[in-house]
Amino acid sequence: MALLVIAEHANSELKAATLNVVTAAKEIGGEIHVLVAGSNAKPAAEAAAKVAGVSKVLLADAPIYEHRLAEDLAALVVKLAPGYSHVLAPATTSGKNFLPRVAALLDVAQISDISAVVSPDTFVRPIYAGNALATVQSKDATKIITVRGTGFAAADATGGSAGIETIEAAPSSGLSTFVSQELSKSERPELTSARVIISGGRGMQNGENFKLLEEVADKLGAAVGASRAAVDAGFVPNDYQVGQTGKIVAPELYVAVGISGAIQHLAGMKDSKVIVAINKDEEAPIFQIADYGVVGDLFKLVPELSAELDKVK
Amino acid sequence: MKVLVAVKRVVDYNVKIRVKADKTGVETANVKFSMNPFDEIAVEQAVRLKEAGTATEVVVVSIGPAQAQETIRTALAMGADRGIHVQTDAEVQPLAVAKLLKAIVANENPTLVIVGKQAIDDDCSQTGQMLAALLGWSQGTFASKVDLKDGTVAVTREVDGGLETVDLKLPAIVTTDLRLNEPRYASLPNIMKAKKKPIDATTAEALGVDIASRLITLKVEEPAKRQGGKKVGSIAELVDKLKNEARVI
Ligand SMILES: Cc1cc2nc3c(=O)[nH]c(=O)nc-3n(C[C@H](O)[C@H](O)[C@H](O)COP(=O)(O)OP(=O)(O)OC[C@H]3O[C@@H](n4cnc5c(N)ncnc54)[C@H](O)[C@@H]3O)c2cc1C
Ligand SMILES: Nc1ncnc2c1ncn2[C@@H]1O[C@H](COP(=O)(O)O)[C@@H](O)[C@H]1O
């Protein structure tokens, strides 16, 4: 039987998170179909059709899917699910929002946040903030899965030539309506797909001081992240939060500045390839996992880092 | 308007958990347990609605072993009115929790159900959404603001790109995110008062719900340890190492 991947997209474009899910689907094995549910989402469907390994794209193009409200999107996926062995979505706020609804309507236990595929019914998923890895086997007929992006490489965005089949929208539930959104605007790469990330914590003292990190980020082509403490204090918006209950990231280089290294923060970044920590407290737990620690005042060291990068570039 | 809140007893967020040598799970003997932090936020929100005169009664539910009663008491001390304890020593996965909550909703008829966005032990983030599906209700997940109106509730949600606001038809399910509020500490007089508040006990059988696990845990292991701990003496040395040793810049 085939697998259904629910695309993460912004109507006019396919989001990178979809590509990691396609790889997870490949590891499970079977023909891969991608559902693009959106409004004026043809560009996203066309991008999905080009992804290597995808054999069919289903496009449900209707105004009710513009913001992918969980109630309406779940109803559509439930209708399609009987034709598939597995239904997969990224473990993004969108995937986490609608997929459990699909699972419950199918009377299936969802397998959240898988980081590895063992066999078509057995998967590895982190629990307790990633301090333990559980290998779980599903007894349900349909496997409903959210995929942790850092566990799977991105599939090639090109090389495929799948057909696009237009499908009917499901009736609107009328349960919820979109009102507004406040999206953070940034020229920088997205946190979850950035090659380099520089994050600030409570040690930054205020939002204004994040400019110091932005200066370094611009030189490294990095995304800027934060600890929960920095978000709670209002230094930066909520979508900067890295951690157990924020974004899970695994860039090639993660620079933690003024972050102590609580387990909830480590849960979101400890799979980064190289970790740098800048902290004035030499006992800070972040140093235990850092490949390169620098002890000192960030207000002296971060400008120094910025200047030093000019020299090597 | 009645508000129902679900609270889970979990290993305290400060505990550094250890995986059992036989790989069957994590060590829970002699470990501190607390209310799931997101559920404290849920209780706080419900109590605030009551204090504002919007809610008339706050009922808390916990599913778990005998000690889950302590978790319910904590919620009662924060200001909830009464508790329901679904007693079980079995592992209860989110789908089963949602089915139990559905049965309780049928008895209690709340207008709003508030649960945490995620239990910090299983990290599933499923229960609220599943309950909404089973009831055919609307859902507002990862809420950082909840604004009750006549017949609807506006929920501001923390999403990957920033914030999103949706209007939900009542009755509705809300799941809490960290920025929704800062939960209070129960005062000593309120802890005393909570001892007299009622807790009803029930079971999955009495509620007619099959709670058998659908996911079988084959093993639980410790993740690979990171080799860290090296320090460098200066920023110049750091940049040199990043460039020539790690080759990431
Ligand atoms: C349910 C729950 C979920 C959570 N989820 C998350 C999550 O997803 N992500 C997350 O990050 N946290 C999360 N937390 C919070 C976590 O437990 C910590 O409280 C938080 O990560 C601490 O942030 P911090 O390191 O910035 O602040 P602190 O722990 O206060 O550390 C600040 C650090 O800055 C250093 N510093 C201060 N001034 C300077 C200076 N001038 N120069 C250099 N260094 C300096 C200090 O030495 C200190 O180490 C969660 C907590 C709970 C209970
Ligand atoms: N055993 C339980 N008893 C009461 N509430 C629970 C239980 N399990 C989960 N919940 C609720 O569901 C939320 C999400 O849990 P989960 O889906 O397991 O991440 C928690 O924050 C609780 O509000």
mmCIF file of N, CA and C in Angstrom, chain A residues 104-186:
data_model
loop_
_atom_site.group_PDB
_atom_site.id
_atom_site.type_symbol
_atom_site.label_atom_id
_atom_site.label_comp_id
_atom_site.label_asym_id
_atom_site.label_seq_id
_atom_site.Cartn_x
_atom_site.Cartn_y
_atom_site.Cartn_z
ATOM 1 N N ALA A 104 -7.401 10.202 16.199
ATOM 2 C CA ALA A 104 -8.541 9.889 17.069
ATOM 3 C C ALA A 104 -9.767 9.525 16.235
ATOM 4 N N LEU A 105 -9.970 10.234 15.128
ATOM 5 C CA LEU A 105 -11.141 9.944 14.289
ATOM 6 C C LEU A 105 -11.028 8.566 13.645
ATOM 7 N N LEU A 106 -9.794 8.098 13.471
ATOM 8 C CA LEU A 106 -9.579 6.755 12.909
ATOM 9 C C LEU A 106 -9.441 5.705 14.012
ATOM 10 N N ASP A 107 -9.523 6.142 15.255
ATOM 11 C CA ASP A 107 -9.310 5.263 16.418
ATOM 12 C C ASP A 107 -7.929 4.599 16.368
ATOM 13 N N VAL A 108 -6.933 5.445 16.131
ATOM 14 C CA VAL A 108 -5.555 4.985 16.032
ATOM 15 C C VAL A 108 -4.705 5.786 17.020
ATOM 16 N N ALA A 109 -3.718 5.144 17.635
ATOM 17 C CA ALA A 109 -2.778 5.855 18.505
ATOM 18 C C ALA A 109 -1.709 6.506 17.632
ATOM 19 N N GLN A 110 -1.566 7.820 17.748
ATOM 20 C CA GLN A 110 -0.525 8.482 16.957
ATOM 21 C C GLN A 110 0.853 8.177 17.523
ATOM 22 N N ILE A 111 1.824 8.064 16.624
ATOM 23 C CA ILE A 111 3.216 7.930 17.061
ATOM 24 C C ILE A 111 3.850 9.297 16.824
ATOM 25 N N SER A 112 4.109 10.023 17.912
ATOM 26 C CA SER A 112 4.574 11.404 17.808
ATOM 27 C C SER A 112 6.077 11.467 17.655
ATOM 28 N N ASP A 113 6.505 12.370 16.755
ATOM 29 C CA ASP A 113 7.886 12.830 16.784
ATOM 30 C C ASP A 113 8.926 11.731 16.565
ATOM 31 N N ILE A 114 8.719 10.853 15.592
ATOM 32 C CA ILE A 114 9.689 9.766 15.412
ATOM 33 C C ILE A 114 11.034 10.328 14.946
ATOM 34 N N SER A 115 12.116 9.731 15.454
ATOM 35 C CA SER A 115 13.448 10.168 15.046
ATOM 36 C C SER A 115 14.164 9.087 14.247
ATOM 37 N N ALA A 116 13.580 7.896 14.169
ATOM 38 C CA ALA A 116 14.157 6.828 13.350
ATOM 39 C C ALA A 116 13.080 5.800 13.019
ATOM 40 N N VAL A 117 13.285 5.128 11.883
ATOM 41 C CA VAL A 117 12.383 4.048 11.458
ATOM 42 C C VAL A 117 13.126 2.738 11.679
ATOM 43 N N VAL A 118 12.515 1.799 12.405
ATOM 44 C CA VAL A 118 13.131 0.486 12.606
ATOM 45 C C VAL A 118 12.560 -0.495 11.587
ATOM 46 N N SER A 119 11.236 -0.470 11.431
ATOM 47 C CA SER A 119 10.552 -1.293 10.440
ATOM 48 C C SER A 119 9.216 -0.585 10.181
ATOM 49 N N PRO A 120 8.422 -1.074 9.220
ATOM 50 C CA PRO A 120 7.192 -0.336 8.909
ATOM 51 C C PRO A 120 6.233 -0.159 10.091
ATOM 52 N N ASP A 121 6.372 -0.962 11.150
ATOM 53 C CA ASP A 121 5.482 -0.745 12.298
ATOM 54 C C ASP A 121 6.228 -0.376 13.572
ATOM 55 N N THR A 122 7.543 -0.198 13.488
ATOM 56 C CA THR A 122 8.338 0.060 14.687
ATOM 57 C C THR A 122 9.224 1.296 14.488
ATOM 58 N N PHE A 123 9.186 2.169 15.483
ATOM 59 C CA PHE A 123 9.836 3.466 15.338
ATOM 60 C C PHE A 123 10.516 3.862 16.642
ATOM 61 N N VAL A 124 11.508 4.765 16.525
ATOM 62 C CA VAL A 124 12.160 5.306 17.717
ATOM 63 C C VAL A 124 11.636 6.718 17.929
ATOM 64 N N ARG A 125 11.289 7.032 19.176
ATOM 65 C CA ARG A 125 10.886 8.407 19.487
ATOM 66 C C ARG A 125 11.472 8.836 20.834
ATOM 67 N N PRO A 126 11.952 10.073 20.892
ATOM 68 C CA PRO A 126 12.515 10.572 22.146
ATOM 69 C C PRO A 126 11.387 10.838 23.157
ATOM 70 N N ILE A 127 11.645 10.512 24.420
ATOM 71 C CA ILE A 127 10.720 10.865 25.498
ATOM 72 C C ILE A 127 11.521 11.587 26.589
ATOM 73 N N TYR A 128 10.831 12.134 27.582
ATOM 74 C CA TYR A 128 11.514 12.848 28.664
ATOM 75 C C TYR A 128 12.554 13.830 28.117
ATOM 76 N N ALA A 129 12.128 14.730 27.290
ATOM 77 C CA ALA A 129 13.004 15.766 26.743
ATOM 78 C C ALA A 129 14.243 15.173 26.066
ATOM 79 N N GLY A 130 14.058 14.020 25.448
ATOM 80 C CA GLY A 130 15.161 13.423 24.703
ATOM 81 C C GLY A 130 16.185 12.740 25.596
ATOM 82 N N ASN A 131 15.886 12.613 26.900
ATOM 83 C CA ASN A 131 16.814 11.924 27.794
ATOM 84 C C ASN A 131 16.654 10.415 27.736
ATOM 85 N N ALA A 132 15.657 9.967 27.005
ATOM 86 C CA ALA A 132 15.489 8.532 26.761
ATOM 87 C C ALA A 132 14.911 8.367 25.353
ATOM 88 N N LEU A 133 15.248 7.239 24.740
ATOM 89 C CA LEU A 133 14.727 6.943 23.410
ATOM 90 C C LEU A 133 13.880 5.680 23.513
ATOM 91 N N ALA A 134 12.610 5.797 23.149
ATOM 92 C CA ALA A 134 11.724 4.634 23.218
ATOM 93 C C ALA A 134 11.573 4.032 21.837
ATOM 94 N N THR A 135 11.671 2.704 21.760
ATOM 95 C CA THR A 135 11.361 2.002 20.517
ATOM 96 C C THR A 135 9.954 1.456 20.672
ATOM 97 N N VAL A 136 9.040 1.921 19.820
ATOM 98 C CA VAL A 136 7.630 1.545 19.987
ATOM 99 C C VAL A 136 7.107 0.858 18.729
ATOM 100 N N GLN A 137 6.200 -0.082 18.976
ATOM 101 C CA GLN A 137 5.596 -0.826 17.870
ATOM 102 C C GLN A 137 4.103 -0.525 17.869
ATOM 103 N N SER A 138 3.586 -0.230 16.691
ATOM 104 C CA SER A 138 2.162 0.104 16.585
ATOM 105 C C SER A 138 1.367 -1.132 16.191
ATOM 106 N N LYS A 139 0.241 -1.323 16.873
ATOM 107 C CA LYS A 139 -0.631 -2.454 16.539
ATOM 108 C C LYS A 139 -1.804 -2.024 15.661
ATOM 109 N N ASP A 140 -1.862 -0.711 15.344
ATOM 110 C CA ASP A 140 -2.997 -0.209 14.562
ATOM 111 C C ASP A 140 -2.820 -0.506 13.075
ATOM 112 N N ALA A 141 -3.928 -0.608 12.380
ATOM 113 C CA ALA A 141 -3.894 -0.924 10.949
ATOM 114 C C ALA A 141 -3.251 0.211 10.156
ATOM 115 N N THR A 142 -3.622 1.438 10.472
ATOM 116 C CA THR A 142 -3.011 2.593 9.819
ATOM 117 C C THR A 142 -2.050 3.238 10.807
ATOM 118 N N LYS A 143 -0.849 3.548 10.338
ATOM 119 C CA LYS A 143 0.109 4.199 11.239
ATOM 120 C C LYS A 143 0.011 5.703 11.010
ATOM 121 N N ILE A 144 -0.231 6.417 12.094
ATOM 122 C CA ILE A 144 -0.345 7.877 12.023
ATOM 123 C C ILE A 144 0.871 8.451 12.744
ATOM 124 N N ILE A 145 1.700 9.199 12.008
ATOM 125 C CA ILE A 145 3.042 9.524 12.501
ATOM 126 C C ILE A 145 3.386 10.996 12.297
ATOM 127 N N THR A 146 3.933 11.639 13.339
ATOM 128 C CA THR A 146 4.610 12.911 13.081
ATOM 129 C C THR A 146 6.109 12.662 13.116
ATOM 130 N N VAL A 147 6.819 13.395 12.268
ATOM 131 C CA VAL A 147 8.241 13.128 12.036
ATOM 132 C C VAL A 147 9.085 14.287 12.551
ATOM 133 N N ARG A 148 10.082 13.959 13.359
ATOM 134 C CA ARG A 148 11.031 14.963 13.827
ATOM 135 C C ARG A 148 12.019 15.246 12.713
ATOM 136 N N GLY A 149 12.047 16.472 12.228
ATOM 137 C CA GLY A 149 12.850 16.822 11.053
ATOM 138 C C GLY A 149 14.319 16.511 11.226
ATOM 139 N N THR A 150 14.855 16.681 12.452
ATOM 140 C CA THR A 150 16.292 16.488 12.638
ATOM 141 C C THR A 150 16.699 15.022 12.553
ATOM 142 N N GLY A 151 15.723 14.105 12.579
ATOM 143 C CA GLY A 151 16.044 12.682 12.511
ATOM 144 C C GLY A 151 16.252 12.171 11.097
ATOM 145 N N PHE A 152 15.872 12.968 10.106
ATOM 146 C CA PHE A 152 15.899 12.491 8.719
ATOM 147 C C PHE A 152 16.455 13.578 7.805
ATOM 148 N N ALA A 153 17.344 13.195 6.907
ATOM 149 C CA ALA A 153 17.886 14.162 5.951
ATOM 150 C C ALA A 153 16.769 14.649 5.035
ATOM 151 N N ALA A 154 16.936 15.818 4.455
ATOM 152 C CA ALA A 154 15.930 16.329 3.520
ATOM 153 C C ALA A 154 16.017 15.559 2.208
ATOM 154 N N ALA A 155 14.863 15.184 1.656
ATOM 155 C CA ALA A 155 14.854 14.564 0.327
ATOM 156 C C ALA A 155 15.214 15.646 -0.697
ATOM 157 N N ASP A 156 15.711 15.203 -1.846
ATOM 158 C CA ASP A 156 16.027 16.168 -2.908
ATOM 159 C C ASP A 156 14.767 16.886 -3.359
ATOM 160 N N ALA A 157 14.853 18.211 -3.427
ATOM 161 C CA ALA A 157 13.674 18.990 -3.822
ATOM 162 C C ALA A 157 13.419 18.892 -5.315
ATOM 163 N N THR A 158 14.396 18.343 -6.054
ATOM 164 C CA THR A 158 14.219 18.230 -7.499
ATOM 165 C C THR A 158 14.541 16.804 -7.943
ATOM 166 N N GLY A 159 14.165 16.522 -9.163
ATOM 167 C CA GLY A 159 14.475 15.207 -9.709
ATOM 168 C C GLY A 159 13.237 14.353 -9.889
ATOM 169 N N GLY A 160 12.160 14.702 -9.203
ATOM 170 C CA GLY A 160 10.915 13.951 -9.331
ATOM 171 C C GLY A 160 10.030 14.559 -10.408
ATOM 172 N N SER A 161 9.059 13.784 -10.874
ATOM 173 C CA SER A 161 8.107 14.336 -11.851
ATOM 174 C C SER A 161 6.753 13.659 -11.651
ATOM 175 N N ALA A 162 6.212 13.845 -10.454
ATOM 176 C CA ALA A 162 4.939 13.211 -10.120
ATOM 177 C C ALA A 162 3.777 13.949 -10.789
ATOM 178 N N GLY A 163 2.699 13.209 -11.015
ATOM 179 C CA GLY A 163 1.492 13.842 -11.543
ATOM 180 C C GLY A 163 0.737 14.521 -10.408
ATOM 181 N N ILE A 164 -0.038 15.563 -10.765
ATOM 182 C CA ILE A 164 -0.848 16.254 -9.753
ATOM 183 C C ILE A 164 -2.310 15.930 -10.013
ATOM 184 N N GLU A 165 -2.961 15.356 -9.014
ATOM 185 C CA GLU A 165 -4.376 15.009 -9.138
ATOM 186 C C GLU A 165 -5.183 15.950 -8.249
ATOM 187 N N THR A 166 -6.156 16.594 -8.834
ATOM 188 C CA THR A 166 -6.967 17.511 -8.024
ATOM 189 C C THR A 166 -8.050 16.718 -7.312
ATOM 190 N N ILE A 167 -8.222 16.954 -6.030
ATOM 191 C CA ILE A 167 -9.268 16.245 -5.293
ATOM 192 C C ILE A 167 -10.239 17.248 -4.667
ATOM 193 N N GLU A 168 -11.420 16.742 -4.354
ATOM 194 C CA GLU A 168 -12.476 17.559 -3.758
ATOM 195 C C GLU A 168 -12.126 17.938 -2.326
ATOM 196 N N ALA A 169 -12.547 19.108 -1.926
ATOM 197 C CA ALA A 169 -12.437 19.484 -0.517
ATOM 198 C C ALA A 169 -13.494 18.718 0.266
ATOM 199 N N ALA A 170 -13.230 18.472 1.537
ATOM 200 C CA ALA A 170 -14.260 17.896 2.406
ATOM 201 C C ALA A 170 -15.149 19.052 2.883
ATOM 202 N N PRO A 171 -16.376 18.760 3.309
ATOM 203 C CA PRO A 171 -17.234 19.863 3.772
ATOM 204 C C PRO A 171 -16.596 20.571 4.969
ATOM 205 N N SER A 172 -16.783 21.872 5.057
ATOM 206 C CA SER A 172 -16.224 22.629 6.171
ATOM 207 C C SER A 172 -16.959 22.280 7.457
ATOM 208 N N SER A 173 -16.196 22.184 8.545
ATOM 209 C CA SER A 173 -16.810 21.844 9.832
ATOM 210 C C SER A 173 -17.535 23.043 10.431
ATOM 211 N N GLY A 174 -17.097 24.232 10.059
ATOM 212 C CA GLY A 174 -17.675 25.446 10.634
ATOM 213 C C GLY A 174 -17.372 25.616 12.119
ATOM 214 N N LEU A 175 -16.432 24.824 12.640
ATOM 215 C CA LEU A 175 -16.151 24.876 14.082
ATOM 216 C C LEU A 175 -15.240 26.030 14.470
ATOM 217 N N SER A 176 -14.316 26.366 13.566
ATOM 218 C CA SER A 176 -13.374 27.429 13.917
ATOM 219 C C SER A 176 -13.108 28.294 12.706
ATOM 220 N N THR A 177 -12.734 29.543 12.960
ATOM 221 C CA THR A 177 -12.405 30.443 11.865
ATOM 222 C C THR A 177 -11.084 31.148 12.165
ATOM 223 N N PHE A 178 -10.353 31.390 11.105
ATOM 224 C CA PHE A 178 -9.094 32.118 11.237
ATOM 225 C C PHE A 178 -9.401 33.593 11.436
ATOM 226 N N VAL A 179 -8.708 34.236 12.369
ATOM 227 C CA VAL A 179 -8.929 35.666 12.613
ATOM 228 C C VAL A 179 -7.748 36.487 12.107
ATOM 229 N N SER A 180 -6.561 36.157 12.596
ATOM 230 C CA SER A 180 -5.401 36.964 12.207
ATOM 231 C C SER A 180 -4.112 36.219 12.517
ATOM 232 N N GLN A 181 -3.023 36.713 11.976
ATOM 233 C CA GLN A 181 -1.728 36.156 12.352
ATOM 234 C C GLN A 181 -0.698 37.271 12.435
ATOM 235 N N GLU A 182 0.283 37.023 13.278
ATOM 236 C CA GLU A 182 1.390 37.957 13.458
ATOM 237 C C GLU A 182 2.632 37.135 13.230
ATOM 238 N N LEU A 183 3.137 37.139 12.003
ATOM 239 C CA LEU A 183 4.287 36.290 11.735
ATOM 240 C C LEU A 183 5.568 37.110 11.861
ATOM 241 N N SER A 184 6.583 36.495 12.458
ATOM 242 C CA SER A 184 7.865 37.182 12.577
ATOM 243 C C SER A 184 8.466 37.313 11.188
ATOM 244 N N LYS A 185 8.887 38.512 10.864
ATOM 245 C CA LYS A 185 9.507 38.703 9.546
ATOM 246 C C LYS A 185 11.008 38.682 9.719
ATOM 247 N N SER A 186 11.649 37.934 8.866
ATOM 248 C CA SER A 186 13.095 37.884 8.970
ATOM 249 C C SER A 186 13.697 37.524 7.620
#
